[in-house]
Amino acid sequence: MNLTRVGVLRGGPSNEHDVSLQSGATVLRNLSPEKYHAIDIFIDRDGQWHIGGLAMSPHDVLSKVDVVFNALHGAYGEDGKVQRILDMHGIPYTGSDSISSAIGMNKALSKKAFQKAEIEGKIGLKIAQHVLIDKSEIEAETGGDDDTALASVLREKLLAIFRSFPMPVVVKPVASGSSVGVSIARSFEELEAGVVAAFEFGDVVMIEEFIQGTEATCGVIEGLRGQDLYALPPVEIRPTHGGFFDFEAKYEGKSHEIVPGNFTHAEKVELERLARAAHTALGLRHYSRTDFIISPRRGIYILETNTLPGLTEASLVPKALHAVGVSIRDFLDHLITLAIARK
């Protein structure tokens, strides 16, 4: 019997390299050996592809596989770049296509997509107020060579935001995942420091109103159990260190994830509906996971959608799958079947 050759992409040049290695390891461990021949494709931090420790071009690597399971996270793997490489070689792959991935990875573009869907359909995709700080615009104003002038212009812009925006605010790089570079600012000093730190992860930073409430996330999977978009049970997230669901809370055990969450029936139904709506608004495929804040006074706000949710032991999609009796092996098989069927 001929086994389907599944190349598992993991690692990559993003700040989420180590998390991707863990997600990829989960996939490699759980692919059915009766159906698949798993090929570990390691991409190092410089973007070089490897099989079995040997550096190869993407062309040579992809000539050895029938389908790719994309277990990359962050820049390169989740922003449309690797998807374009796979499309060029005619290789089917799990997850969304290049355009939808690029939009989903960019928090500003995804908010615009949510706003557009809301205007067209009045579907309840509420987003928080936000402004963007673009380092390239500041450099253009100052010529880009004078660090003192750059800092001065940045401070003026931030002072204007500080005076007009209610504190606290959330500061985040526009194009990063796993809450990398995200902070909460309660003073001007924290705002300035947070923006400078976020610039380490990208040239555009979002400053967003902080909405107090319960953090929740909900995954959706195409075609599972006979549904066009099957919603997994919404997860309630309670960071144990009193902050928000940051990188440490996600991957270092500093949060309680309750599956299914302690939501009212109405909240559960609404979270599931909104997760489907977000997936559709971004034009995603196969699966996604959307994060929300439930404000006691203002209702449910959508934060962002993850187009390639983590599959580590600490990740939320595997926990939600377990809660509804779907094994990781069956889930992976389902995604690979979707990818091959699309080709």
Coordinates of C-alpha atoms in Angstrom, one line a residue:
M1 CA 0.0 0.0 0.0
N2 CA 1.4 3.4 -1.0
L3 CA 1.5 5.8 2.0
T4 CA 0.8 9.5 1.5
R5 CA 4.0 11.4 2.1
V6 CA 3.3 14.3 4.5
G7 CA 5.9 16.9 5.0
V8 CA 5.6 18.6 8.4
L9 CA 6.9 22.1 8.3
R10 CA 8.2 23.3 11.7
G11 CA 10.6 25.8 13.2
G12 CA 11.0 28.8 11.0
P13 CA 12.6 32.3 11.3
S14 CA 9.9 33.9 13.5
N15 CA 9.9 34.6 17.3
E16 CA 7.6 31.6 17.6
H17 CA 10.3 29.1 16.4
D18 CA 10.3 27.0 19.6
V19 CA 6.5 26.8 19.8
S20 CA 6.4 25.7 16.2
L21 CA 8.9 23.0 16.9
Q22 CA 6.5 21.7 19.6
S23 CA 3.5 21.9 17.4
G24 CA 5.3 20.1 14.6
A25 CA 6.4 17.4 17.1
T26 CA 2.8 16.8 18.0
V27 CA 1.9 16.3 14.4
L28 CA 4.8 14.0 13.7
R29 CA 3.9 11.8 16.8
N30 CA 0.2 11.6 15.9
L31 CA 0.1 11.0 12.1
S32 CA -1.4 7.6 11.4
P33 CA 1.5 5.2 10.3
E34 CA -1.1 3.1 8.4
K35 CA -1.9 6.1 6.1
Y36 CA 1.0 8.4 6.1
H37 CA 4.8 8.6 5.8
A38 CA 5.7 11.5 7.9
I39 CA 8.7 13.7 6.8
D40 CA 10.1 16.1 9.3
I41 CA 10.9 19.4 7.5
F42 CA 12.9 21.6 9.8
I43 CA 13.3 25.3 8.9
D44 CA 16.0 27.0 10.9
R45 CA 16.0 30.6 12.2
D46 CA 17.6 31.8 9.0
G47 CA 14.9 30.3 6.9
Q48 CA 17.0 27.4 5.6
W49 CA 15.0 24.2 4.9
H50 CA 16.3 20.8 6.1
I51 CA 15.4 17.1 5.9
G52 CA 17.3 14.7 8.1
G53 CA 19.9 17.3 9.0
L54 CA 20.7 18.1 5.4
A55 CA 20.1 21.6 4.1
M56 CA 18.0 21.6 0.9
S57 CA 16.2 24.1 -1.3
P58 CA 12.4 24.3 -0.9
H59 CA 12.1 22.9 -4.4
D60 CA 14.1 19.8 -3.5
V61 CA 12.3 19.3 -0.3
L62 CA 8.8 19.6 -1.8
S63 CA 9.7 17.1 -4.6
K64 CA 9.7 14.5 -1.8
V65 CA 6.2 15.1 -0.4
D66 CA 2.6 14.8 -1.6
V67 CA 1.1 17.2 0.9
V68 CA 2.4 19.6 3.6
F69 CA 1.1 20.0 7.1
N70 CA 2.0 23.6 8.0
A71 CA 2.9 23.7 11.7
L72 CA 4.8 27.0 11.5
H73 CA 3.8 30.0 13.6
G74 CA 4.3 33.7 13.2
A75 CA 6.2 35.4 10.4
Y76 CA 7.0 33.4 7.3
G77 CA 4.8 30.5 8.1
E78 CA 1.6 32.3 9.0
D79 CA 1.8 35.5 7.0
G80 CA 1.4 34.1 3.5
K81 CA 5.1 33.7 2.6
V82 CA 5.5 30.0 2.9
Q83 CA 2.0 29.5 1.4
R84 CA 3.2 31.3 -1.8
I85 CA 6.2 28.9 -2.0
L86 CA 3.8 25.9 -1.7
D87 CA 1.4 27.3 -4.3
M88 CA 4.3 27.9 -6.7
H89 CA 5.2 24.2 -6.4
G90 CA 1.6 23.0 -6.7
I91 CA 1.8 21.3 -3.3
P92 CA -1.5 21.1 -1.2
Y93 CA -1.1 22.2 2.4
T94 CA -3.1 22.6 5.5
G95 CA -4.4 25.9 6.6
S96 CA -5.4 29.1 4.8
D97 CA -4.1 30.4 1.5
S98 CA -1.5 33.1 1.2
I99 CA -3.8 36.1 0.9
S100 CA -6.0 35.1 3.8
S101 CA -3.0 34.2 5.9
A102 CA -1.4 37.6 5.3
I103 CA -4.7 39.4 6.3
G104 CA -5.2 37.2 9.4
M105 CA -1.6 37.7 10.6
N106 CA -1.9 41.5 10.3
K107 CA -4.0 42.8 13.2
A108 CA -4.8 46.0 11.4
L109 CA -5.9 44.3 8.2
S110 CA -7.9 41.7 10.1
K111 CA -9.7 44.5 12.0
K112 CA -10.6 46.1 8.7
A113 CA -11.9 42.8 7.4
F114 CA -14.1 42.5 10.6
Q115 CA -15.3 46.0 10.2
K116 CA -16.2 45.4 6.5
A117 CA -18.1 42.2 7.4
E118 CA -19.9 44.0 10.2
I119 CA -21.0 46.9 7.9
E120 CA -22.2 44.5 5.2
G121 CA -23.9 42.0 7.5
K122 CA -24.4 43.5 11.0
I123 CA -23.1 40.2 12.5
G124 CA -21.9 41.5 15.8
L125 CA -18.1 41.6 15.2
K126 CA -17.3 44.4 17.6
I127 CA -13.7 45.6 17.7
A128 CA -11.9 47.7 20.2
Q129 CA -10.9 51.3 19.4
H130 CA -7.3 51.5 18.2
V131 CA -4.6 53.6 16.6
L132 CA -1.5 52.6 14.7
I133 CA 2.1 53.9 15.0
D134 CA 4.2 53.4 11.9
K135 CA 8.0 53.6 12.4
S136 CA 8.5 54.2 8.7
E137 CA 6.3 57.3 8.8
I138 CA 8.3 58.7 11.7
E139 CA 11.6 58.0 9.9
A140 CA 10.2 59.8 6.8
E141 CA 9.4 62.9 8.9
T142 CA 12.9 63.0 10.4
G143 CA 15.0 61.6 7.6
G144 CA 15.6 58.5 9.5
D145 CA 19.2 59.1 10.6
D146 CA 18.8 61.0 13.8
D147 CA 17.8 58.8 16.8
T148 CA 17.2 61.9 18.9
A149 CA 14.8 63.3 16.4
L150 CA 13.1 59.9 15.9
A151 CA 12.5 59.6 19.7
S152 CA 11.2 63.2 19.9
V153 CA 8.7 62.8 17.1
L154 CA 7.6 59.4 18.6
R155 CA 7.1 61.0 22.0
E156 CA 5.0 63.8 20.5
K157 CA 2.7 61.3 18.7
L158 CA 2.4 59.2 21.9
L159 CA 1.6 62.2 24.0
A160 CA -1.3 63.1 21.7
I161 CA -2.5 59.5 22.0
F162 CA -2.1 59.5 25.7
R163 CA -4.1 62.7 26.1
S164 CA -7.0 61.5 23.9
F165 CA -7.1 57.8 24.7
P166 CA -8.4 56.4 28.1
M167 CA -5.8 54.4 30.0
P168 CA -4.9 51.6 30.3
V169 CA -4.2 50.5 26.7
V170 CA -2.8 47.4 25.1
V171 CA 0.3 47.8 23.0
K172 CA 1.0 45.1 20.4
P173 CA 3.0 44.6 17.3
V174 CA 0.7 44.5 14.3
A175 CA 2.1 41.3 12.8
S176 CA 3.2 38.8 15.5
G177 CA 1.5 36.0 17.3
S178 CA 1.5 34.2 20.7
S179 CA 1.3 37.6 22.4
V180 CA 4.9 38.3 21.6
G181 CA 5.8 41.9 22.3
V182 CA 2.4 42.7 23.9
S183 CA 2.1 44.8 27.0
I184 CA -0.5 46.8 29.0
A185 CA 0.3 50.5 29.6
R186 CA -1.2 52.4 32.5
S187 CA 0.9 55.5 32.3
F188 CA 2.7 57.5 29.6
E189 CA 6.0 56.0 30.6
E190 CA 4.7 52.5 30.2
L191 CA 3.1 53.5 26.9
E192 CA 6.4 54.8 25.5
A193 CA 8.3 51.8 26.8
G194 CA 5.7 49.4 25.4
V195 CA 5.8 50.9 21.9
V196 CA 9.6 51.0 21.8
A197 CA 9.6 47.3 22.9
A198 CA 7.0 46.4 20.3
F199 CA 9.0 48.0 17.6
E200 CA 11.5 45.2 18.1
F201 CA 9.0 42.8 16.5
G202 CA 7.8 45.0 13.6
D203 CA 7.6 48.5 12.3
V204 CA 3.9 49.0 12.9
V205 CA 2.5 49.0 16.4
M206 CA -1.2 49.0 17.5
I207 CA -2.4 50.9 20.6
E208 CA -5.8 49.5 21.5
E209 CA -8.2 50.3 24.3
F210 CA -8.1 47.8 27.2
I211 CA -11.4 46.1 27.7
Q212 CA -11.9 44.6 31.1
G213 CA -13.6 41.2 31.0
T214 CA -13.3 37.5 30.7
E215 CA -10.9 36.2 28.1
A216 CA -12.3 33.5 25.8
T217 CA -11.2 31.7 22.7
C218 CA -13.1 29.5 20.3
G219 CA -11.8 27.2 17.5
V220 CA -13.7 26.2 14.3
I221 CA -13.0 23.3 11.9
E222 CA -14.3 23.0 8.4
G223 CA -16.4 19.9 7.5
L224 CA -16.1 18.2 10.9
R225 CA -19.1 16.1 12.0
G226 CA -21.0 17.0 9.0
Q227 CA -21.0 20.8 9.6
D228 CA -19.7 23.4 7.3
L229 CA -18.0 25.1 10.2
Y230 CA -17.9 23.0 13.4
A231 CA -17.3 25.1 16.5
L232 CA -15.3 23.7 19.3
P233 CA -16.4 24.5 22.9
P234 CA -15.3 28.0 23.9
V235 CA -12.4 28.0 26.3
E236 CA -12.3 30.3 29.3
I237 CA -8.8 31.7 30.1
R238 CA -7.8 32.8 33.6
P239 CA -4.1 34.0 33.8
T240 CA -2.8 33.1 37.2
H241 CA -0.4 36.1 37.4
G242 CA -3.1 38.7 37.3
G243 CA -2.4 40.0 33.9
F244 CA -3.6 38.9 30.4
F245 CA -3.0 35.8 28.3
D246 CA 0.5 36.6 27.3
F247 CA 3.3 34.3 26.1
E248 CA 4.2 33.1 29.6
A249 CA 0.5 32.4 30.4
K250 CA 0.2 30.5 27.1
Y251 CA 3.3 28.3 27.2
E252 CA 4.7 28.3 30.7
G253 CA 1.6 27.1 32.6
K254 CA 0.7 30.6 34.1
S255 CA -3.0 30.4 33.3
H256 CA -6.0 28.2 33.9
E257 CA -7.8 27.1 30.8
I258 CA -11.3 25.9 31.5
V259 CA -12.8 23.7 28.8
P260 CA -15.7 24.2 28.3
G261 CA -15.7 27.6 29.9
N262 CA -18.0 28.8 32.6
F263 CA -20.2 30.8 30.1
T264 CA -23.9 31.1 30.0
H265 CA -25.7 29.2 27.3
A266 CA -26.3 32.5 25.4
E267 CA -22.6 33.5 25.7
K268 CA -21.5 30.0 24.5
V269 CA -23.7 30.2 21.5
E270 CA -22.6 33.7 20.6
L271 CA -18.9 32.9 20.9
E272 CA -19.4 30.0 18.6
R273 CA -21.3 32.1 16.1
L274 CA -18.7 34.9 16.2
A275 CA -15.8 32.5 15.7
R276 CA -17.5 31.2 12.6
A277 CA -18.2 34.7 11.4
A278 CA -14.5 35.7 11.9
H279 CA -13.3 32.7 10.0
T280 CA -15.6 33.6 7.1
A281 CA -14.8 37.3 7.2
L282 CA -11.1 36.6 6.8
G283 CA -11.7 34.0 4.1
L284 CA -9.9 31.3 6.0
R285 CA -9.9 27.6 5.4
H286 CA -9.6 24.3 7.3
Y287 CA -9.4 25.7 10.9
S288 CA -8.8 28.7 13.0
R289 CA -9.2 30.0 16.6
T290 CA -10.5 33.4 17.5
D291 CA -9.9 35.3 20.8
F292 CA -12.5 37.4 22.5
I293 CA -13.1 39.6 25.6
I294 CA -16.5 39.4 27.3
S295 CA -17.2 42.7 29.0
P296 CA -19.9 42.6 31.6
R297 CA -21.2 46.0 30.4
R298 CA -20.3 46.1 26.7
G299 CA -20.7 42.6 25.5
I300 CA -18.3 40.4 23.4
Y301 CA -15.4 42.0 21.6
I302 CA -13.3 40.2 19.0
L303 CA -9.6 40.5 19.5
E304 CA -7.9 38.5 16.8
T305 CA -8.0 35.3 14.8
N306 CA -5.2 32.8 14.8
T307 CA -5.0 31.1 11.3
L308 CA -2.6 28.4 12.5
P309 CA -3.5 27.6 16.1
G310 CA -0.8 26.0 18.2
L311 CA -0.8 22.2 18.6
T312 CA 1.5 21.9 21.6
E313 CA 0.5 20.1 24.8
A314 CA -0.3 23.6 26.3
S315 CA -2.3 24.7 23.3
L316 CA -6.1 25.3 23.4
V317 CA -7.3 23.6 20.3
P318 CA -6.1 20.2 21.4
K319 CA -7.8 20.7 24.8
A320 CA -11.1 21.7 23.1
L321 CA -10.8 18.7 20.8
H322 CA -10.4 16.4 23.7
A323 CA -13.5 17.9 25.4
V324 CA -15.7 16.8 22.5
G325 CA -14.1 13.4 22.0
V326 CA -12.0 14.1 18.8
S327 CA -8.5 12.6 18.9
I328 CA -5.5 14.6 17.6
R329 CA -4.9 11.7 15.2
D330 CA -8.4 12.1 13.7
F331 CA -8.1 15.8 13.6
L332 CA -4.8 15.7 11.7
D333 CA -6.2 13.2 9.3
H334 CA -9.2 15.4 8.7
L335 CA -7.1 18.5 7.9
I336 CA -4.8 16.5 5.5
T337 CA -7.9 15.1 3.8
L338 CA -9.3 18.7 3.4
A339 CA -5.9 19.8 2.0
I340 CA -5.7 17.0 -0.6
A341 CA -9.4 17.3 -1.6
R342 CA -8.9 21.0 -2.4
K343 CA -6.1 20.1 -4.9

